Every structure is written in C-alpha cells, then in structure tokens.
Coordinates of C-alpha atoms in Angstrom, one line a residue:
Chain H
M1019 CA -21.6 -20.6 3.2
N1020 CA -22.0 -22.6 6.4
N1021 CA -19.7 -22.0 9.4
L1022 CA -18.4 -18.8 7.9
R1023 CA -15.0 -17.9 9.4
H1024 CA -12.9 -14.8 9.3
L1025 CA -9.4 -14.0 10.5
I1026 CA -9.5 -10.5 12.0
S1027 CA -7.3 -11.1 15.1
P1028 CA -4.9 -13.9 15.9
L1029 CA -7.3 -14.8 18.7
D1030 CA -9.9 -15.8 16.2
L1031 CA -8.0 -19.1 15.8
S1032 CA -7.5 -21.6 18.6
L1033 CA -4.1 -23.1 19.2
K1034 CA -5.4 -26.3 17.7
E1035 CA -6.4 -24.5 14.6
I1036 CA -3.1 -22.6 14.3
D1037 CA -1.3 -25.9 14.7
K1038 CA -3.5 -27.4 11.9
I1039 CA -2.8 -24.4 9.6
L1040 CA 1.0 -24.5 10.3
S1041 CA 1.1 -28.3 9.7
L1042 CA -0.8 -27.8 6.5
A1043 CA 1.7 -25.0 5.5
A1044 CA 4.6 -27.4 6.1
T1045 CA 2.9 -30.1 4.0
I1046 CA 2.3 -27.7 1.2
K1047 CA 6.0 -26.6 1.3
E1048 CA 7.0 -30.3 0.9
N1049 CA 4.7 -30.9 -2.0
P1050 CA 3.3 -27.7 -3.5
K1051 CA 2.2 -29.3 -6.8
S1052 CA -0.4 -31.4 -5.1
Y1053 CA -2.2 -28.3 -4.0
S1054 CA -2.0 -26.4 -7.3
K1055 CA -5.7 -27.1 -8.2
K1056 CA -7.3 -26.9 -4.8
C1057 CA -8.9 -23.5 -5.5
E1058 CA -9.6 -23.8 -9.2
G1059 CA -12.6 -21.7 -10.1
L1060 CA -12.5 -19.6 -6.9
K1061 CA -11.6 -16.0 -6.6
L1062 CA -9.7 -14.0 -3.9
A1063 CA -10.5 -10.3 -3.7
T1064 CA -7.5 -8.2 -2.4
L1065 CA -8.9 -4.9 -1.1
F1066 CA -5.8 -2.9 -0.4
Y1067 CA -6.6 0.6 0.7
E1068 CA -3.0 1.1 1.7
P1069 CA 0.1 0.4 -0.3
S1070 CA 1.7 -3.0 0.3
T1071 CA 4.2 -5.1 -1.7
R1072 CA 4.8 -8.2 0.3
T1073 CA 1.5 -8.8 1.8
R1074 CA -0.6 -8.2 -1.3
L1075 CA 1.8 -10.2 -3.6
S1076 CA 2.0 -12.9 -1.0
F1077 CA -1.8 -13.3 -0.9
E1078 CA -2.0 -13.2 -4.7
T1079 CA 0.8 -15.7 -5.1
A1080 CA -0.8 -18.0 -2.5
M1081 CA -4.1 -18.0 -4.4
L1082 CA -2.5 -18.4 -7.8
N1083 CA -0.4 -21.3 -6.4
L1084 CA -3.7 -22.9 -5.3
G1085 CA -5.1 -22.6 -8.9
G1086 CA -7.5 -19.7 -8.0
S1087 CA -7.9 -16.2 -9.5
I1088 CA -7.4 -12.7 -8.2
I1089 CA -9.5 -9.6 -8.3
G1090 CA -9.2 -6.3 -6.4
F1091 CA -7.4 -3.0 -6.1
S1092 CA -4.1 -2.0 -4.6
D1093 CA -4.7 1.7 -3.9
A1094 CA -7.7 3.4 -2.4
A1095 CA -7.4 6.1 -5.1
N1096 CA -8.3 3.6 -7.8
S1097 CA -11.4 2.4 -6.0
S1098 CA -14.9 3.7 -5.1
V1099 CA -13.4 4.9 -1.8
S1100 CA -12.3 8.0 -3.7
K1101 CA -16.0 8.6 -4.4
G1102 CA -16.8 8.3 -0.7
E1103 CA -17.9 4.6 -0.5
T1104 CA -17.7 3.1 3.0
V1105 CA -15.9 -0.2 3.8
S1106 CA -19.3 -1.7 4.6
D1107 CA -20.7 -0.9 1.2
T1108 CA -17.6 -2.1 -0.6
M1109 CA -17.8 -5.4 1.2
R1110 CA -21.4 -5.9 0.3
I1111 CA -20.3 -5.5 -3.4
I1112 CA -17.4 -7.9 -3.1
N1113 CA -19.7 -10.5 -1.6
C1114 CA -21.2 -10.8 -5.1
F1115 CA -17.8 -11.1 -6.9
A1116 CA -15.4 -13.2 -4.8
D1117 CA -15.2 -16.4 -2.7
I1118 CA -12.7 -15.0 -0.1
C1119 CA -11.3 -11.6 0.6
A1120 CA -8.2 -10.0 2.1
I1121 CA -8.5 -6.4 3.3
R1122 CA -5.8 -3.9 4.2
H1123 CA -6.8 -0.5 5.5
N1124 CA -5.1 2.4 7.2
K1125 CA -7.9 2.7 9.8
E1126 CA -8.0 0.4 12.8
G1127 CA -11.0 -1.9 12.9
A1128 CA -11.7 -1.7 9.1
A1129 CA -11.4 -5.5 8.7
L1130 CA -13.9 -6.1 11.5
V1131 CA -16.4 -3.7 9.9
A1132 CA -15.9 -5.6 6.5
A1133 CA -16.5 -8.9 8.3
S1134 CA -19.7 -7.7 9.8
K1135 CA -21.1 -7.3 6.3
A1136 CA -19.5 -10.3 4.7
T1137 CA -21.0 -13.5 3.4
I1138 CA -17.5 -14.7 2.4
P1139 CA -14.4 -15.2 4.6
V1140 CA -12.6 -12.0 5.4
I1141 CA -8.9 -11.9 6.2
N1142 CA -7.4 -8.9 7.9
A1143 CA -4.3 -8.1 6.0
G1144 CA -3.4 -5.2 8.3
D1145 CA -5.6 -2.5 9.9
G1146 CA -3.7 0.7 10.8
G1147 CA -1.4 0.1 13.7
H1148 CA -3.8 -2.5 15.2
Q1149 CA -3.5 -6.1 14.0
H1150 CA -1.8 -8.1 11.2
P1151 CA -2.8 -11.7 11.9
T1152 CA -1.4 -13.2 8.6
Q1153 CA 2.0 -11.7 9.3
T1154 CA 1.6 -13.5 12.7
L1155 CA 0.9 -16.8 10.9
T1156 CA 4.0 -16.1 8.8
D1157 CA 6.1 -15.4 11.9
L1158 CA 4.8 -18.5 13.7
N1159 CA 5.4 -20.6 10.6
T1160 CA 9.0 -19.3 10.4
I1161 CA 9.7 -19.8 14.1
R1162 CA 8.1 -23.3 14.2
S1163 CA 9.9 -24.4 11.0
L1164 CA 13.3 -23.1 12.1
K1165 CA 13.2 -23.5 15.8
G1166 CA 11.0 -26.6 15.9
R1167 CA 8.7 -25.1 18.6
L1168 CA 6.6 -22.2 19.6
S1169 CA 7.0 -22.5 23.4
G1170 CA 9.9 -22.0 25.8
L1171 CA 11.3 -19.1 23.8
K1172 CA 12.8 -15.8 24.9
I1173 CA 11.6 -13.2 22.3
G1174 CA 12.9 -9.7 22.0
F1175 CA 10.7 -7.1 20.1
C1176 CA 12.7 -4.0 19.1
G1177 CA 11.7 -0.7 17.6
D1178 CA 8.2 0.7 17.1
L1179 CA 6.2 -1.3 19.5
K1180 CA 3.4 1.3 19.7
F1181 CA 2.3 1.3 16.1
G1182 CA 3.8 -2.0 15.1
R1183 CA 0.7 -4.1 14.4
T1184 CA 2.8 -7.2 13.6
V1185 CA 4.3 -6.9 17.1
H1186 CA 0.8 -6.7 18.7
S1187 CA -0.5 -9.7 16.8
L1188 CA 2.5 -11.8 17.4
I1189 CA 2.5 -11.1 21.2
H1190 CA -1.2 -12.0 21.2
A1191 CA -0.4 -15.3 19.6
L1192 CA 2.8 -16.2 21.6
V1193 CA 1.4 -15.6 25.1
R1194 CA -0.8 -18.5 24.5
Y1195 CA 2.1 -20.9 24.3
P1196 CA 3.8 -22.0 27.6
D1197 CA 7.0 -20.7 29.0
N1198 CA 7.6 -17.9 26.5
E1199 CA 9.3 -14.7 27.8
F1200 CA 9.3 -11.3 26.2
V1201 CA 11.8 -8.4 26.2
L1202 CA 10.2 -5.3 24.8
I1203 CA 12.9 -2.9 23.5
S1204 CA 11.7 0.6 22.5
P1205 CA 12.0 4.2 23.3
D1206 CA 9.5 5.5 25.9
E1207 CA 7.4 7.1 23.1
L1208 CA 7.0 3.9 21.2
R1209 CA 6.2 1.4 24.0
V1210 CA 3.5 -1.2 23.5
P1211 CA 0.0 0.2 23.9
A1212 CA -2.0 -0.3 27.1
Y1213 CA -4.3 -2.9 25.5
I1214 CA -1.3 -5.1 24.9
R1215 CA 0.6 -4.4 28.1
D1216 CA -2.4 -4.6 30.5
D1217 CA -4.9 -6.9 28.7
V1218 CA -2.5 -9.3 27.1
L1219 CA 0.9 -9.4 28.8
I1220 CA -0.1 -8.6 32.4
H1221 CA -3.4 -10.4 32.1
S1222 CA -1.8 -13.7 30.9
G1223 CA 0.8 -13.6 33.7
V1224 CA 3.6 -14.0 31.2
K1225 CA 7.1 -12.9 32.1
F1226 CA 8.1 -9.7 30.3
T1227 CA 10.4 -6.7 30.7
E1228 CA 10.5 -3.3 29.0
V1229 CA 13.9 -1.9 28.3
Q1230 CA 15.4 0.8 26.1
R1231 CA 18.8 -0.6 25.1
L1232 CA 19.1 -3.3 22.5
E1233 CA 22.7 -4.2 23.4
D1234 CA 21.8 -5.3 26.9
S1235 CA 19.3 -7.9 25.8
L1236 CA 20.9 -9.6 22.8
S1237 CA 22.9 -12.3 24.6
D1238 CA 20.1 -14.6 25.8
L1239 CA 17.4 -14.1 23.1
D1240 CA 16.1 -17.0 21.0
I1241 CA 14.3 -14.6 18.6
L1242 CA 14.9 -10.9 17.9
Y1243 CA 12.0 -9.4 16.1
M1244 CA 13.1 -6.1 14.6
T1245 CA 10.6 -3.5 13.4
R1246 CA 10.7 -0.3 11.4
V1247 CA 9.6 3.0 12.8
Q1248 CA 6.7 3.6 10.5
K1249 CA 6.6 7.1 9.1
E1250 CA 3.0 6.8 7.9
R1251 CA 1.8 6.3 11.5
F1252 CA 3.1 9.7 12.7
F1253 CA 1.1 12.9 12.6
N1254 CA 4.3 14.9 13.4
E1255 CA 7.3 14.4 11.1
E1256 CA 9.7 15.9 13.7
E1257 CA 8.8 13.2 16.1
Y1258 CA 9.4 10.5 13.4
I1259 CA 12.8 11.9 12.5
R1260 CA 13.8 12.0 16.1
L1261 CA 12.9 8.3 16.6
K1262 CA 13.6 6.6 13.3
D1263 CA 17.2 5.7 13.7
R1264 CA 17.1 4.8 17.4
Y1265 CA 17.9 1.2 16.8
I1266 CA 20.3 -0.1 14.2
L1267 CA 21.3 -3.8 14.3
D1268 CA 24.7 -4.2 12.7
K1269 CA 27.6 -6.7 12.7
E1270 CA 29.1 -5.3 15.9
K1271 CA 25.9 -5.8 17.8
M1272 CA 25.3 -9.2 16.4
K1273 CA 28.6 -10.3 18.1
L1274 CA 26.6 -9.9 21.4
A1275 CA 23.9 -12.4 20.2
G1276 CA 24.0 -16.1 20.7
P1277 CA 24.8 -18.5 17.7
E1278 CA 21.2 -19.8 17.6
M1279 CA 19.3 -16.5 17.8
L1280 CA 17.1 -15.8 14.8
I1281 CA 16.5 -12.3 13.5
L1282 CA 13.0 -11.8 12.1
H1283 CA 11.5 -8.7 10.5
P1284 CA 8.1 -8.2 8.9
L1285 CA 9.7 -6.0 6.2
P1286 CA 10.1 -3.5 4.6
R1287 CA 13.4 -2.8 6.3
V1288 CA 14.7 0.8 6.3
N1289 CA 17.7 1.5 8.5
E1290 CA 17.1 -0.7 11.5
I1291 CA 19.0 -3.7 10.2
A1292 CA 22.3 -2.8 8.4
T1293 CA 22.6 -4.7 5.0
E1294 CA 25.9 -6.2 6.3
V1295 CA 23.8 -8.4 8.6
D1296 CA 21.9 -10.0 5.7
D1297 CA 24.5 -12.7 5.0
D1298 CA 24.5 -13.7 8.7
P1299 CA 22.9 -17.2 8.9
R1300 CA 20.9 -16.0 11.8
A1301 CA 19.1 -13.4 9.6
V1302 CA 16.0 -15.2 8.4
Y1303 CA 13.8 -12.2 7.4
F1304 CA 13.9 -13.0 3.7
K1305 CA 13.1 -16.7 4.3
Q1306 CA 10.1 -15.4 6.3
V1307 CA 8.6 -14.1 3.1
E1308 CA 8.6 -17.7 1.6
Y1309 CA 7.1 -19.1 4.8
G1310 CA 4.4 -16.4 4.5
V1311 CA 3.2 -17.7 1.2
Y1312 CA 2.8 -21.2 2.5
A1313 CA 1.0 -19.9 5.6
R1314 CA -1.4 -17.9 3.5
M1315 CA -2.1 -20.8 1.2
A1316 CA -2.9 -22.9 4.2
L1317 CA -5.1 -20.2 5.7
I1318 CA -7.1 -19.7 2.5
L1319 CA -7.7 -23.5 2.3
F1320 CA -8.7 -23.5 6.0
L1321 CA -11.2 -20.6 5.7
L1322 CA -12.7 -22.1 2.5
G1323 CA -13.1 -25.4 4.3
K1324 CA -10.8 -27.1 1.9
E1325 CA -8.0 -28.1 4.2
D1326 CA -9.1 -31.7 4.6
T1327 CA -10.2 -32.4 1.0
S1328 CA -8.0 -34.9 -0.9
C1329 CA -5.6 -33.5 -3.5
Chain A
M1202 CA -34.2 19.8 55.1
L1203 CA -35.1 20.8 51.6
N1204 CA -38.5 19.4 50.6
V1205 CA -39.1 18.0 47.2
S1206 CA -42.6 16.8 46.6
G1207 CA -43.0 13.0 46.6
L1208 CA -43.2 10.8 43.6
K1209 CA -46.4 8.9 43.0
D1210 CA -45.1 6.6 40.2
G1211 CA -41.5 6.8 38.9
I1212 CA -37.9 6.0 39.7
V1213 CA -35.4 7.4 42.0
L1214 CA -31.7 7.2 41.2
D1215 CA -30.2 7.1 44.7
H1216 CA -26.6 7.1 46.0
I1217 CA -25.2 9.1 43.2
Q1218 CA -21.8 10.3 44.1
A1219 CA -22.1 14.0 45.1
G1220 CA -21.5 16.4 42.2
M1221 CA -22.2 13.7 39.6
S1222 CA -25.9 14.3 39.0
T1223 CA -25.5 16.9 36.3
K1224 CA -23.2 14.6 34.3
I1225 CA -25.7 11.7 34.7
F1226 CA -28.6 14.0 33.8
N1227 CA -26.8 14.9 30.5
Y1228 CA -25.7 11.4 29.7
L1229 CA -29.2 10.0 30.1
G1230 CA -30.6 12.9 28.0
L1231 CA -33.1 13.7 30.8
E1232 CA -33.6 17.2 29.4
K1233 CA -35.5 15.7 26.5
L1234 CA -38.2 14.2 28.8
D1235 CA -41.4 16.1 29.2
C1236 CA -42.2 14.6 32.6
Q1237 CA -41.2 15.9 36.0
V1238 CA -37.5 15.4 36.8
A1239 CA -35.9 16.6 40.1
M1240 CA -32.2 16.7 40.7
I1241 CA -31.1 17.0 44.3
R1242 CA -27.5 17.8 45.0
N1243 CA -25.4 17.3 48.1
A1244 CA -28.2 15.6 50.1
R1245 CA -27.1 14.3 53.5
S1246 CA -26.3 10.6 53.5
S1247 CA -25.3 8.4 56.5
K1248 CA -23.6 6.0 54.1
M1249 CA -21.8 8.5 51.8
G1250 CA -21.7 11.7 53.7
R1251 CA -23.2 13.6 50.7
K1252 CA -24.9 12.2 47.7
D1253 CA -26.9 13.4 44.7
I1254 CA -30.4 12.0 43.9
I1255 CA -32.5 12.2 40.7
K1256 CA -36.2 11.6 40.7
I1257 CA -38.0 10.9 37.5
E1258 CA -41.7 10.6 37.0
G1259 CA -42.5 7.6 34.8
G1260 CA -41.3 4.0 34.2
L1261 CA -37.9 2.3 34.1
D1262 CA -37.9 2.6 30.3
M1263 CA -37.1 6.3 30.8
V1264 CA -33.4 5.6 31.5
D1265 CA -30.7 3.6 29.8
L1266 CA -29.5 1.2 32.6
D1267 CA -26.4 0.4 30.6
V1268 CA -25.3 4.0 30.5
L1269 CA -26.1 4.4 34.2
G1270 CA -24.2 1.2 35.0
Y1271 CA -21.2 2.5 33.1
L1272 CA -21.2 5.9 34.8
D1273 CA -21.6 4.6 38.3
H1274 CA -22.6 1.0 39.1
N1275 CA -23.0 1.9 42.8
I1276 CA -26.1 3.9 42.1
T1277 CA -29.3 2.3 43.4
I1278 CA -32.6 2.5 41.5
N1279 CA -35.7 2.6 43.5
I1280 CA -38.9 1.9 41.6
I1281 CA -41.9 3.8 43.1
K1282 CA -45.5 2.9 42.8
D1283 CA -48.2 4.8 44.7
E1284 CA -45.6 6.7 46.5
K1285 CA -44.0 3.5 47.9
I1286 CA -40.7 1.8 47.0
V1287 CA -41.8 -1.5 45.4
E1288 CA -38.4 -2.6 44.1
K1289 CA -34.7 -1.7 44.5
R1290 CA -32.4 -2.5 41.7
C1291 CA -28.6 -2.6 41.7
L1292 CA -26.6 -1.9 38.6
K1293 CA -23.9 -3.9 36.9
L1294 CA -21.1 -2.8 34.7
P1295 CA -22.5 -3.4 31.2
K1296 CA -20.6 -5.8 28.9
R1297 CA -21.1 -3.5 25.9
L1298 CA -22.0 0.1 25.3
T1299 CA -23.4 1.3 22.0
N1300 CA -23.3 5.0 21.1
V1301 CA -22.6 6.1 24.6
L1302 CA -19.0 7.0 24.2
K1303 CA -17.1 8.2 21.2
C1304 CA -13.8 6.7 20.1
K1305 CA -11.1 9.4 20.2
N1306 CA -8.5 7.5 18.3
P1307 CA -7.9 9.4 15.1
R1308 CA -6.8 6.1 13.5
C1309 CA -10.0 4.3 14.2
I1310 CA -12.4 3.3 11.4
T1311 CA -15.2 5.2 13.1
T1312 CA -13.5 8.5 12.1
D1313 CA -13.8 7.5 8.4
D1314 CA -17.3 5.8 8.4
K1315 CA -19.5 8.2 10.3
G1316 CA -22.5 5.9 10.1
L1317 CA -20.8 3.2 12.2
P1318 CA -22.1 2.8 15.8
H1319 CA -19.5 3.6 18.4
I1320 CA -19.3 0.3 20.4
F1321 CA -17.2 -0.2 23.5
F1322 CA -16.7 -3.5 25.4
L1323 CA -15.8 -4.2 29.0
A1324 CA -12.2 -5.3 28.7
N1325 CA -11.4 -5.5 32.4
E1326 CA -14.0 -5.7 35.1
E1327 CA -11.6 -5.1 37.9
T1328 CA -10.2 -1.9 36.5
Q1329 CA -13.5 -1.0 34.8
T1330 CA -11.7 -0.5 31.5
Y1331 CA -13.7 -0.2 28.3
R1332 CA -12.1 -0.5 24.9
C1333 CA -13.4 0.4 21.4
L1334 CA -14.6 -2.7 19.6
Y1335 CA -12.8 -1.6 16.4
C1336 CA -9.4 -0.3 17.5
E1337 CA -9.3 -1.3 21.2
E1338 CA -8.5 2.2 22.3
T1339 CA -9.2 2.7 26.0
A1340 CA -12.3 4.8 26.7
S1341 CA -12.0 7.9 28.8
K1342 CA -15.0 8.9 30.9

C-alpha cells in the first residue's frame, strides 16, 4: 500500500487531518447508510491482548457499519501469545490476513512495535498506561459536536492522571488548539507523568494548574473529564485501595458546576461518578460511546485512503 | 607529573569530568579492546581544575561517539597521527541512542519482547532528557 499510515499517538495526525476525520464522522452520523458499503471485501483485525468491551466492540461495529468484516482475538490467552509469540511476529502474520488492524496491549509501546513490522495500517487501541488515540478522537468528536469548538476551553481532568492513557492522549491533542486551559485534579501519587507535564504542557506554554480538590475547580470548567483509578495498573493492591475512591462526583458536587459544563468519561465507570448523575443533561459519557463509533468509522476510511471516494 | 608514554596513532578523550573515566571506560566497552588503553584520573587542568583522560591506540572507530556524546558532550576528542594532534572533535548530544540504555519501566514492551532494541530519543536538548521510544519513560544515567 502506498502512503501507509498508522495511528499510534494523537500526534501522528495533523490538526488538518483531525479536522478532516471529525468532519467525516459528522457526515457519517448524518447519513450512515451511504457509508454502509465503503469497506466491502475488507477485513479489520482486532488484536486485543487486554480485555476491553467498548473499544473492541466500537471498532468491530465501525467496520461492520462500513460493510467490512472482522477477524482477531479478544484475549491474549486465546492467541499464540500464550505460546510465547512476540508482537512483531504476530503482526507479520496479520499482514497476510487483514487490510487494517487495531491493537490493544497491556505493555506500553506495543502498537509502535506492531507498526514497525506492518504492511497494513495499525491503530493503537490502547497500550498500557501510555496512549489511547482513538479514545482521543472519540473525545474530540464529542466535544466538537456538543460544544461546537475545540479551542478556548477550560478542561478539568480528574482522577488517575498518571496511568490514565486517555488523559495523556487527550492533553496531547488539546494543547494544539489555541486558548485551552487545563486543571489537573489528582492525588499526589497519580499526577500526570513527567513526559506530559514537561514535554507537552510546559513545552507548549499552555496554562495549567495541578490541584487536589475537585470541588474548588468545578465552577468555571467547560469540560470535566473524569477517570477511573485503574486497578490493573497497580503492582500494589493496598495503594489501589487507598486511592480508588478519592474522587466521587455526585449530585451535591454537580451543584457547584456551571449549567453548560459537560462531563466526559472514557468508561468503564466504577465509583467515581455516582449513578444519580447519569440523568443530568450535562453527563454525556454514554453519548460519547456513540460518537466513538463514528470517529472510528471515519478513521478507518481515512487510513484506508477511502475518505474521499464517492459513496 | 605522572608520565604516560605518548601515543603514536590513536585518540585521546580529553576534558572528561574528574572521576568519570571508569564509567566511560565501561560504557564504551574498552576492556574488550586488545590495543593499548591508558586511563588517567585527576590530571591537573587549567580549565577544569581536575580532569580525567583516556588514551586509546587505534582509530576513531574504536569508540561509539553517540555513547560518548550522551555521557558527556563536553569531552574533546583529539585524533593523533605520528604523535601529533591532527584533529580536534567536539561532541554533540545524539538524537537517538540504541542499546546504550535499558528501559526500566516494568510496563514497557521491551520487558516482554527481549529481542527488541532499547531505543531512547533526545526529548529535550536543554535539560538533556532522553525518553524511551516505546513508552516515553525518562532515562536515568
């Protein structure tokens, strides 16, 4: 394939390309039927070494909506990994079977390794606590669709900002738009890693603050991005138990937020958002899932070079 | 003044920070060379007060300049021919290091796939920060 493209980090896409993908996602949402045969005869391989519900099903739904087919595995135990096969070797095999591939792995950098051996487009569907660029496209699509813009926003990130790969990827993406401001709300142990604070936030000169109390920040946020403290990222269970319920967004706290503030969450949610908040019109985390399918449909078309072909 | 015999053809790594020559010797794998290698520690220096020096018999291909640049880019390399300095080279921070450092992040793919090269890239020249290409973990010297 000429001009082989992958999506490993949100930075692999220029702002113009992101805009193109999000515009295409909006068009697909308006008229999904006209895209239902775009990928006829093509196969998406979903290589999920780590459990996932939303992301894998979202990718599979996206490809099926485009008329394509799915192959893959949803658990490393059911693949040749259990026999000791490396990501590089698995990728060399998948090159022969599929036209595009989405990979999720618990180790950071796995998607980059896969891409280095790929002759088909590779999409990083999450690599450890590192990056999750298609969740970023989902988040950007949600914000752009519901707020009408991706700039001039005050965004609060709350919870596990250390291992929260969706947070890292979204910060990476949003610092590129003008006049955004960030409030990073986390316990000291779960602050954003140095490569985000130093190389992304400080380096870009964007305005940001790091705080520990959620209540103090709610009143002037445009977006509150809640995250789960991820048990699977801790080597020490005691540490997890100590930190897991640090932030719980409930109806009481929502009284402190503005009427236009949107609550996003990459899901799954555990305790960090009380179910009583779900009916609040500002809670858009289930709508996010739908925007995710359109974003992934648009991305698949973009990476396969089919975004401009007529319906 | 301690007298170390002159070098006819070879290289001299000069202006090594005092006390660092052993580390550089090890990183460069100089123990594997079968030519003459001299390590001088705490030599008097008008510029640095004290410095270390390493003299190696042979050509420039005996040392990995990227490794050296990473360890201390203030080191000067003097190339000696017929006992005379014919060239002085300054080092730069290398943009990329392959199999010089090991990623210590237990979540990095390099811990799973042992055959992968350990690659670090220069993330910030000002702070001389290197990060793992795969997981972006900061390198520790």
